[in-house]
Amino acid sequence: MKMTFRWYGKEDSIPLSYIRQIPGMTGIVSAIYDVPVGEVWPLEKIKELKEEIEQAGLAFNVVESVPVHENIKLGLSDRDQLIENYIENIKNLAKAGIEVICYNFMPVFDWTRTQLDKRLEDGSTALIYYQDQLKEMDPETSELALPGWDTSYTKEELNELIAKYKLLGEEGLWENLSYFIQKIIPIAEQVGIKMAIHPDDPPWQIFGIPRIITNEHNLDRFLALYDSEANGLTLCSGSLGCSRENDFVKLVKKYTSKNRVPFAHLRNVKILDNGDFEESAHHSSYGSLNMVDILQAFNESGFSGYIRPDHGRMIWGETGKPGYGLYDRALGSMYLTGIWEALQKGK
C-alpha cells in the first residue's frame, strides 16, 4: 500500500511541505485544474506539476481526476472529438510517468451532499446527506443549490441538462459508458496507464438522474465492458459504503483478487436509521464501517496500489475546502497506516 494525499495545486491552502511531514506519506494525488473540461492538458503543465510535487519530496503517480465531458456521457454529436482529446490526456499523463487515472461517469453532479458544515457532537464539522434537505433543493422546484453543483450552469441550463439525462435513462448511460471505455482502454493498455472509475457518490439516483456505478452487480457489469487490468476501479469506502446494500469488505476481496483496484479512497460514514448519512472520523467506532476489516481485506489480497484518506472533518478551528482540510485527513492517514503496519507485521 502506498499512502497518498489529495492536493489541489497552487490554489490549495495546504502547502506541500505540510503534507510531506505526515509520517508514512509517499505521494500526492492531483490534477490540472485550469484547463476547461474536454480540452487537452498541455504536457508542459503536467511536467511542471510533477516537478513541483517531486521537489517537495513526494511522488506524483495518480491523477484525480480527468473529468469526462457531459457530451460524452450524453452521447452527443461531438463526443468523438472530446474522446480524442481525452485520449491525448491519457498519452500525455503516461509520458509524465503517471500510473493511475481516477475519473467518474456521474451525470451533472459529482459527489452530492446536502450540507458541508454539520456540527457534530464533538464540535467538529462534517459533510452530510439528509433526504429532507435534498427535497428542498430540487432544481426544478427550488432556487436552492446543492453543495458541489457546477455554478457555470444557469438554472434553465441545469434543468435542460437534467431533462436530457432523464430521457437517456440508465441503459442509455450504460451504452455511452461502454462506447467511451471501448475507445480509451486500448490506449491506456498501450501506454501503461490504469484507468480507475470512481463509484457514484452517493450510489443512488438524485432527482431522477440515472446513476450506474453503484453496487456489486453494476461493478461486475462495468468491468465486463472491457476485460483488462487497465479497466479498473477506484474503490471508495465512503461512496459505496454509505449504502447498506454494499458489503464493502466483500467488494475489496472480490475486486483486488482480480487485480482491478489500482486506487482506493478510505473514510468512514455513519449511516442513520432512515438511510441518511454523516461523514465521520476515520476510526471504526465513529462510523458504520469497520476499517480494520477493510484494510485486512486489502492486506490479504497483497494490495500494493495507492490509497488516500478521503474526506475529513474540519477540526481544531481549521477553515478551508470542506472535506479537504489538513488535520483530520492527516489523522486519518496515520490511523490507516497504523492498522496496515500491524497487519503487515502480524503476518
Short mmCIF file of C-alpha atoms in Angstrom, two decimals:
data_model
loop_
_atom_site.label_atom_id
_atom_site.label_comp_id
_atom_site.label_asym_id
_atom_site.label_seq_id
_atom_site.Cartn_x
_atom_site.Cartn_y
_atom_site.Cartn_z
CA MET A 1 0.00 0.00 0.00
CA LYS A 2 1.22 3.48 -0.89
CA MET A 3 -0.36 6.29 1.14
CA THR A 4 -1.18 9.45 -0.80
CA PHE A 5 -2.89 12.79 -0.18
CA ARG A 6 -5.24 14.83 -2.39
CA TRP A 7 -3.83 18.27 -3.21
CA TYR A 8 -5.49 20.98 -5.31
CA GLY A 9 -2.39 22.67 -6.63
CA LYS A 10 -1.26 26.23 -6.02
CA GLU A 11 -4.79 27.26 -5.01
CA ASP A 12 -4.78 24.72 -2.17
CA SER A 13 -4.44 26.33 1.26
CA ILE A 14 -2.32 23.38 2.43
CA PRO A 15 1.33 23.59 1.36
CA LEU A 16 3.15 20.51 0.11
CA SER A 17 5.70 20.98 2.86
CA TYR A 18 3.00 20.29 5.47
CA ILE A 19 1.79 17.16 3.68
CA ARG A 20 5.38 15.93 3.48
CA GLN A 21 5.54 15.96 7.29
CA ILE A 22 2.76 13.37 7.69
CA PRO A 23 4.53 10.10 8.64
CA GLY A 24 4.18 7.42 6.03
CA MET A 25 3.00 9.82 3.33
CA THR A 26 4.56 8.91 -0.01
CA GLY A 27 2.71 10.77 -2.73
CA ILE A 28 0.28 13.35 -3.98
CA VAL A 29 -2.94 12.87 -5.93
CA SER A 30 -3.70 15.93 -8.05
CA ALA A 31 -4.72 17.21 -11.48
CA ILE A 32 -4.58 20.18 -13.85
CA TYR A 33 -7.38 22.44 -12.69
CA ASP A 34 -7.17 25.45 -15.00
CA VAL A 35 -7.92 23.73 -18.32
CA PRO A 36 -11.63 23.54 -19.26
CA VAL A 37 -13.28 20.12 -19.24
CA GLY A 38 -12.93 18.44 -22.61
CA GLU A 39 -9.70 20.17 -23.63
CA VAL A 40 -6.19 18.69 -23.78
CA TRP A 41 -3.86 19.19 -20.83
CA PRO A 42 -0.54 20.54 -22.14
CA LEU A 43 2.32 18.16 -21.40
CA GLU A 44 4.37 21.09 -20.09
CA LYS A 45 1.75 21.83 -17.41
CA ILE A 46 1.72 18.20 -16.31
CA LYS A 47 5.52 18.11 -16.07
CA GLU A 48 5.59 21.37 -14.12
CA LEU A 49 3.11 19.98 -11.60
CA LYS A 50 5.09 16.76 -11.29
CA GLU A 51 8.33 18.67 -10.75
CA GLU A 52 6.76 20.86 -8.05
CA ILE A 53 5.49 17.79 -6.18
CA GLU A 54 8.75 15.90 -6.50
CA GLN A 55 10.77 18.88 -5.28
CA ALA A 56 8.71 18.67 -2.09
CA GLY A 57 9.90 15.08 -1.62
CA LEU A 58 6.68 13.38 -2.73
CA ALA A 59 5.76 11.21 -5.71
CA PHE A 60 3.10 12.02 -8.32
CA ASN A 61 1.74 8.83 -9.83
CA VAL A 62 -2.05 9.21 -9.53
CA VAL A 63 -4.22 11.81 -11.24
CA GLU A 64 -7.66 12.58 -9.85
CA SER A 65 -9.33 13.33 -11.99
CA VAL A 66 -9.50 13.76 -15.75
CA PRO A 67 -13.18 14.84 -15.96
CA VAL A 68 -15.39 13.27 -18.61
CA HIS A 69 -17.33 15.89 -20.58
CA GLU A 70 -21.14 15.78 -20.23
CA ASN A 71 -21.48 15.43 -24.02
CA ILE A 72 -19.58 12.13 -23.85
CA LYS A 73 -21.92 10.89 -21.13
CA LEU A 74 -24.92 12.01 -23.18
CA GLY A 75 -23.53 10.59 -26.42
CA LEU A 76 -23.87 13.85 -28.35
CA SER A 77 -22.51 14.53 -31.82
CA ASP A 78 -19.17 15.97 -30.67
CA ARG A 79 -18.28 13.07 -28.38
CA ASP A 80 -15.71 11.54 -30.74
CA GLN A 81 -13.62 14.71 -30.75
CA LEU A 82 -13.96 15.01 -26.98
CA ILE A 83 -12.86 11.38 -26.59
CA GLU A 84 -9.85 12.05 -28.83
CA ASN A 85 -8.91 14.90 -26.51
CA TYR A 86 -9.34 12.56 -23.54
CA ILE A 87 -7.04 10.04 -25.21
CA GLU A 88 -4.42 12.76 -25.69
CA ASN A 89 -4.61 13.44 -21.96
CA ILE A 90 -4.02 9.75 -21.24
CA LYS A 91 -0.98 9.77 -23.53
CA ASN A 92 0.43 12.98 -22.05
CA LEU A 93 -0.02 11.73 -18.50
CA ALA A 94 1.75 8.50 -19.40
CA LYS A 95 4.66 10.50 -20.83
CA ALA A 96 4.96 12.25 -17.45
CA GLY A 97 5.10 8.93 -15.59
CA ILE A 98 1.52 8.83 -14.28
CA GLU A 99 0.36 5.28 -13.49
CA VAL A 100 -3.31 5.68 -12.50
CA ILE A 101 -6.12 7.96 -13.66
CA CYS A 102 -9.21 8.26 -11.46
CA TYR A 103 -12.38 9.51 -13.16
CA ASN A 104 -16.15 9.18 -12.84
CA PHE A 105 -19.21 8.91 -15.07
CA MET A 106 -21.69 10.69 -12.79
CA PRO A 107 -24.20 12.82 -14.70
CA VAL A 108 -24.42 16.54 -13.85
CA PHE A 109 -23.31 16.31 -10.23
CA ASP A 110 -20.11 14.87 -8.84
CA TRP A 111 -20.30 13.93 -5.17
CA THR A 112 -23.57 15.10 -3.62
CA ARG A 113 -24.04 16.34 -0.07
CA THR A 114 -26.81 18.48 1.38
CA GLN A 115 -24.66 20.33 3.91
CA LEU A 116 -20.92 20.91 4.19
CA ASP A 117 -20.65 22.10 7.79
CA LYS A 118 -22.90 19.99 10.00
CA ARG A 119 -21.70 20.43 13.59
CA LEU A 120 -21.16 17.05 15.20
CA GLU A 121 -21.37 16.22 18.89
CA ASP A 122 -17.64 16.73 19.43
CA GLY A 123 -17.69 20.22 17.90
CA SER A 124 -16.13 19.27 14.56
CA THR A 125 -17.98 19.91 11.31
CA ALA A 126 -18.57 17.39 8.54
CA LEU A 127 -20.28 16.77 5.21
CA ILE A 128 -23.72 15.14 5.44
CA TYR A 129 -26.55 13.83 3.27
CA TYR A 130 -30.10 14.25 4.58
CA GLN A 131 -33.07 13.37 2.37
CA ASP A 132 -35.24 16.09 3.94
CA GLN A 133 -32.70 18.71 2.95
CA LEU A 134 -32.39 17.22 -0.53
CA LYS A 135 -36.14 17.60 -1.16
CA GLU A 136 -35.78 21.34 -0.65
CA MET A 137 -33.04 21.54 -3.29
CA ASP A 138 -34.74 20.01 -6.33
CA PRO A 139 -33.52 22.28 -9.17
CA GLU A 140 -36.91 22.04 -10.90
CA THR A 141 -38.84 23.40 -7.93
CA SER A 142 -36.37 25.32 -5.80
CA GLU A 143 -33.89 28.19 -6.02
CA LEU A 144 -31.58 26.44 -3.56
CA ALA A 145 -28.42 24.74 -4.75
CA LEU A 146 -26.61 21.62 -3.64
CA PRO A 147 -23.03 21.81 -2.41
CA GLY A 148 -20.77 20.78 -5.28
CA TRP A 149 -23.06 21.99 -8.08
CA ASP A 150 -21.35 23.43 -11.12
CA THR A 151 -22.19 27.12 -10.83
CA SER A 152 -21.35 27.73 -14.50
CA TYR A 153 -24.87 26.50 -15.36
CA THR A 154 -27.86 28.79 -15.18
CA LYS A 155 -31.00 27.33 -13.60
CA GLU A 156 -32.51 26.86 -17.07
CA GLU A 157 -29.38 25.17 -18.43
CA LEU A 158 -29.22 22.87 -15.42
CA ASN A 159 -32.85 21.82 -15.81
CA GLU A 160 -32.32 21.21 -19.54
CA LEU A 161 -29.31 19.01 -18.78
CA ILE A 162 -31.23 17.05 -16.16
CA ALA A 163 -34.09 16.53 -18.63
CA LYS A 164 -31.65 15.08 -21.20
CA TYR A 165 -30.35 12.56 -18.68
CA LYS A 166 -33.85 11.56 -17.62
CA LEU A 167 -34.66 10.90 -21.27
CA LEU A 168 -31.41 8.98 -21.74
CA GLY A 169 -32.08 6.69 -18.77
CA GLU A 170 -29.83 4.07 -17.20
CA GLU A 171 -29.47 1.88 -20.28
CA GLY A 172 -28.60 4.86 -22.45
CA LEU A 173 -25.95 5.90 -19.95
CA TRP A 174 -24.56 2.34 -19.94
CA GLU A 175 -24.34 2.43 -23.75
CA ASN A 176 -22.43 5.71 -23.68
CA LEU A 177 -20.10 4.49 -20.95
CA SER A 178 -19.38 1.34 -22.98
CA TYR A 179 -18.65 3.45 -26.07
CA PHE A 180 -16.22 5.56 -24.07
CA ILE A 181 -14.50 2.55 -22.48
CA GLN A 182 -14.02 0.76 -25.82
CA LYS A 183 -12.20 3.85 -27.11
CA ILE A 184 -9.93 4.68 -24.18
CA ILE A 185 -8.90 1.37 -22.60
CA PRO A 186 -6.87 0.07 -25.59
CA ILE A 187 -4.86 3.28 -25.46
CA ALA A 188 -4.41 3.01 -21.69
CA GLU A 189 -3.13 -0.53 -22.17
CA GLN A 190 -0.63 0.63 -24.79
CA VAL A 191 0.84 3.40 -22.63
CA GLY A 192 0.76 1.59 -19.29
CA ILE A 193 -1.99 3.60 -17.58
CA LYS A 194 -4.59 2.04 -15.29
CA MET A 195 -7.99 3.73 -15.54
CA ALA A 196 -9.92 3.60 -12.25
CA ILE A 197 -13.57 4.65 -12.31
CA HIS A 198 -14.94 6.15 -9.10
CA PRO A 199 -18.33 4.95 -7.83
CA ASP A 200 -21.30 7.28 -7.85
CA ASP A 201 -21.46 9.26 -4.64
CA PRO A 202 -23.95 8.51 -3.16
CA PRO A 203 -24.71 5.30 -5.06
CA TRP A 204 -28.34 6.00 -5.97
CA GLN A 205 -30.36 8.29 -8.23
CA ILE A 206 -30.53 12.01 -7.48
CA PHE A 207 -33.56 13.96 -8.81
CA GLY A 208 -34.39 11.08 -11.15
CA ILE A 209 -31.00 11.29 -12.88
CA PRO A 210 -29.52 7.85 -13.68
CA ARG A 211 -26.52 6.65 -11.72
CA ILE A 212 -25.00 3.31 -12.60
CA ILE A 213 -21.69 2.70 -10.76
CA THR A 214 -23.48 1.87 -7.56
CA ASN A 215 -23.29 -1.76 -6.38
CA GLU A 216 -21.66 -5.15 -6.90
CA HIS A 217 -23.90 -6.13 -9.83
CA ASN A 218 -23.11 -2.90 -11.66
CA LEU A 219 -19.40 -3.06 -10.85
CA ASP A 220 -19.36 -6.53 -12.42
CA ARG A 221 -21.20 -5.20 -15.45
CA PHE A 222 -18.75 -2.32 -15.76
CA LEU A 223 -15.63 -4.48 -15.57
CA ALA A 224 -17.12 -6.81 -18.18
CA LEU A 225 -17.34 -3.92 -20.65
CA TYR A 226 -13.61 -4.39 -21.28
CA ASP A 227 -11.79 -7.26 -19.61
CA SER A 228 -8.42 -5.73 -18.87
CA GLU A 229 -6.44 -4.73 -15.80
CA ALA A 230 -6.26 -1.30 -17.42
CA ASN A 231 -10.02 -1.05 -16.85
CA GLY A 232 -10.28 -0.84 -13.08
CA LEU A 233 -11.97 0.67 -10.07
CA THR A 234 -11.31 3.35 -7.51
CA LEU A 235 -12.85 1.57 -4.53
CA CYS A 236 -14.25 4.27 -2.27
CA SER A 237 -15.48 3.18 1.15
CA GLY A 238 -17.34 6.44 1.69
CA SER A 239 -19.27 6.21 -1.58
CA LEU A 240 -20.14 2.52 -1.77
CA GLY A 241 -20.17 2.19 2.00
CA CYS A 242 -22.93 4.74 2.59
CA SER A 243 -25.45 2.22 1.21
CA ARG A 244 -26.35 -0.76 3.38
CA GLU A 245 -26.76 -2.72 0.15
CA ASN A 246 -22.99 -2.80 -0.30
CA ASP A 247 -20.69 -5.07 1.70
CA PHE A 248 -17.51 -3.08 1.20
CA VAL A 249 -15.20 -5.73 2.68
CA LYS A 250 -16.61 -8.28 0.24
CA LEU A 251 -16.08 -5.84 -2.65
CA VAL A 252 -12.44 -5.29 -1.64
CA LYS A 253 -11.76 -9.02 -1.52
CA LYS A 254 -13.50 -9.68 -4.82
CA TYR A 255 -12.00 -6.96 -6.98
CA THR A 256 -8.49 -6.81 -5.56
CA SER A 257 -8.19 -10.56 -6.18
CA LYS A 258 -8.91 -9.81 -9.84
CA ASN A 259 -6.23 -7.06 -9.92
CA ARG A 260 -8.84 -4.49 -10.84
CA VAL A 261 -8.23 -1.99 -7.99
CA PRO A 262 -5.22 0.27 -8.57
CA PHE A 263 -6.53 3.02 -6.26
CA ALA A 264 -8.75 3.35 -3.18
CA HIS A 265 -10.34 6.07 -1.08
CA LEU A 266 -10.84 5.22 2.59
CA ARG A 267 -13.06 7.10 5.02
CA ASN A 268 -15.84 6.26 7.42
CA VAL A 269 -19.51 7.20 7.29
CA LYS A 270 -22.23 6.95 9.90
CA ILE A 271 -25.42 5.57 8.34
CA LEU A 272 -28.53 6.76 10.18
CA ASP A 273 -31.66 4.68 10.75
CA ASN A 274 -33.51 6.30 7.82
CA GLY A 275 -30.62 5.80 5.37
CA ASP A 276 -29.22 9.32 5.64
CA PHE A 277 -25.52 9.52 6.42
CA GLU A 278 -22.91 11.74 8.02
CA GLU A 279 -19.21 11.65 7.26
CA SER A 280 -17.25 10.86 10.38
CA ALA A 281 -13.75 10.43 11.75
CA HIS A 282 -11.90 7.53 10.11
CA HIS A 283 -11.83 5.50 13.35
CA SER A 284 -14.18 2.49 13.14
CA SER A 285 -16.08 3.38 16.31
CA TYR A 286 -17.21 6.72 14.86
CA GLY A 287 -19.00 5.33 11.82
CA SER A 288 -20.70 2.30 10.31
CA LEU A 289 -17.65 0.81 8.59
CA ASN A 290 -15.02 -1.44 10.17
CA MET A 291 -11.76 0.00 8.91
CA VAL A 292 -9.70 -2.87 10.33
CA ASP A 293 -11.71 -5.41 8.36
CA ILE A 294 -11.43 -3.25 5.22
CA LEU A 295 -7.65 -2.92 5.48
CA GLN A 296 -7.30 -6.60 6.35
CA ALA A 297 -9.10 -7.43 3.10
CA PHE A 298 -6.64 -5.26 1.17
CA ASN A 299 -3.72 -6.75 3.05
CA GLU A 300 -4.72 -10.37 2.50
CA SER A 301 -5.01 -9.72 -1.23
CA GLY A 302 -1.43 -8.45 -1.38
CA PHE A 303 -2.61 -4.99 -2.41
CA SER A 304 0.29 -2.77 -3.46
CA GLY A 305 -1.64 0.08 -5.06
CA TYR A 306 -2.43 3.60 -3.94
CA ILE A 307 -4.71 4.65 -1.08
CA ARG A 308 -5.64 8.06 0.19
CA PRO A 309 -7.61 9.20 3.23
CA ASP A 310 -10.78 10.65 1.81
CA HIS A 311 -12.93 13.47 3.15
CA GLY A 312 -12.11 14.60 6.66
CA ARG A 313 -13.97 16.68 9.20
CA MET A 314 -12.94 20.24 9.98
CA ILE A 315 -11.32 20.14 13.43
CA TRP A 316 -9.28 22.38 15.73
CA GLY A 317 -10.67 25.56 14.20
CA GLU A 318 -9.33 24.83 10.72
CA THR A 319 -11.02 26.51 7.76
CA GLY A 320 -10.71 25.67 4.09
CA LYS A 321 -12.18 23.46 1.39
CA PRO A 322 -14.90 21.33 3.06
CA GLY A 323 -13.76 17.76 3.43
CA TYR A 324 -10.20 18.60 2.45
CA GLY A 325 -8.61 20.15 5.50
CA LEU A 326 -5.17 19.05 6.67
CA TYR A 327 -5.68 17.94 10.26
CA ASP A 328 -8.37 15.28 10.11
CA ARG A 329 -7.07 13.77 6.88
CA ALA A 330 -3.60 13.60 8.45
CA LEU A 331 -5.08 11.85 11.48
CA GLY A 332 -6.95 9.52 9.14
CA SER A 333 -3.84 8.61 7.19
CA MET A 334 -1.95 7.84 10.39
CA TYR A 335 -4.81 5.67 11.66
CA LEU A 336 -4.88 3.75 8.36
CA THR A 337 -1.11 3.29 8.15
CA GLY A 338 -1.05 2.18 11.80
CA ILE A 339 -3.58 -0.55 11.07
CA TRP A 340 -1.63 -1.50 7.94
CA GLU A 341 1.65 -1.80 9.85
CA ALA A 342 0.03 -4.03 12.46
CA LEU A 343 -1.46 -6.24 9.76
CA GLN A 344 1.82 -6.47 7.87
CA LYS A 345 3.83 -7.33 10.97
CA GLY A 346 1.13 -9.75 12.08
CA LYS A 347 1.86 -11.86 9.03
#
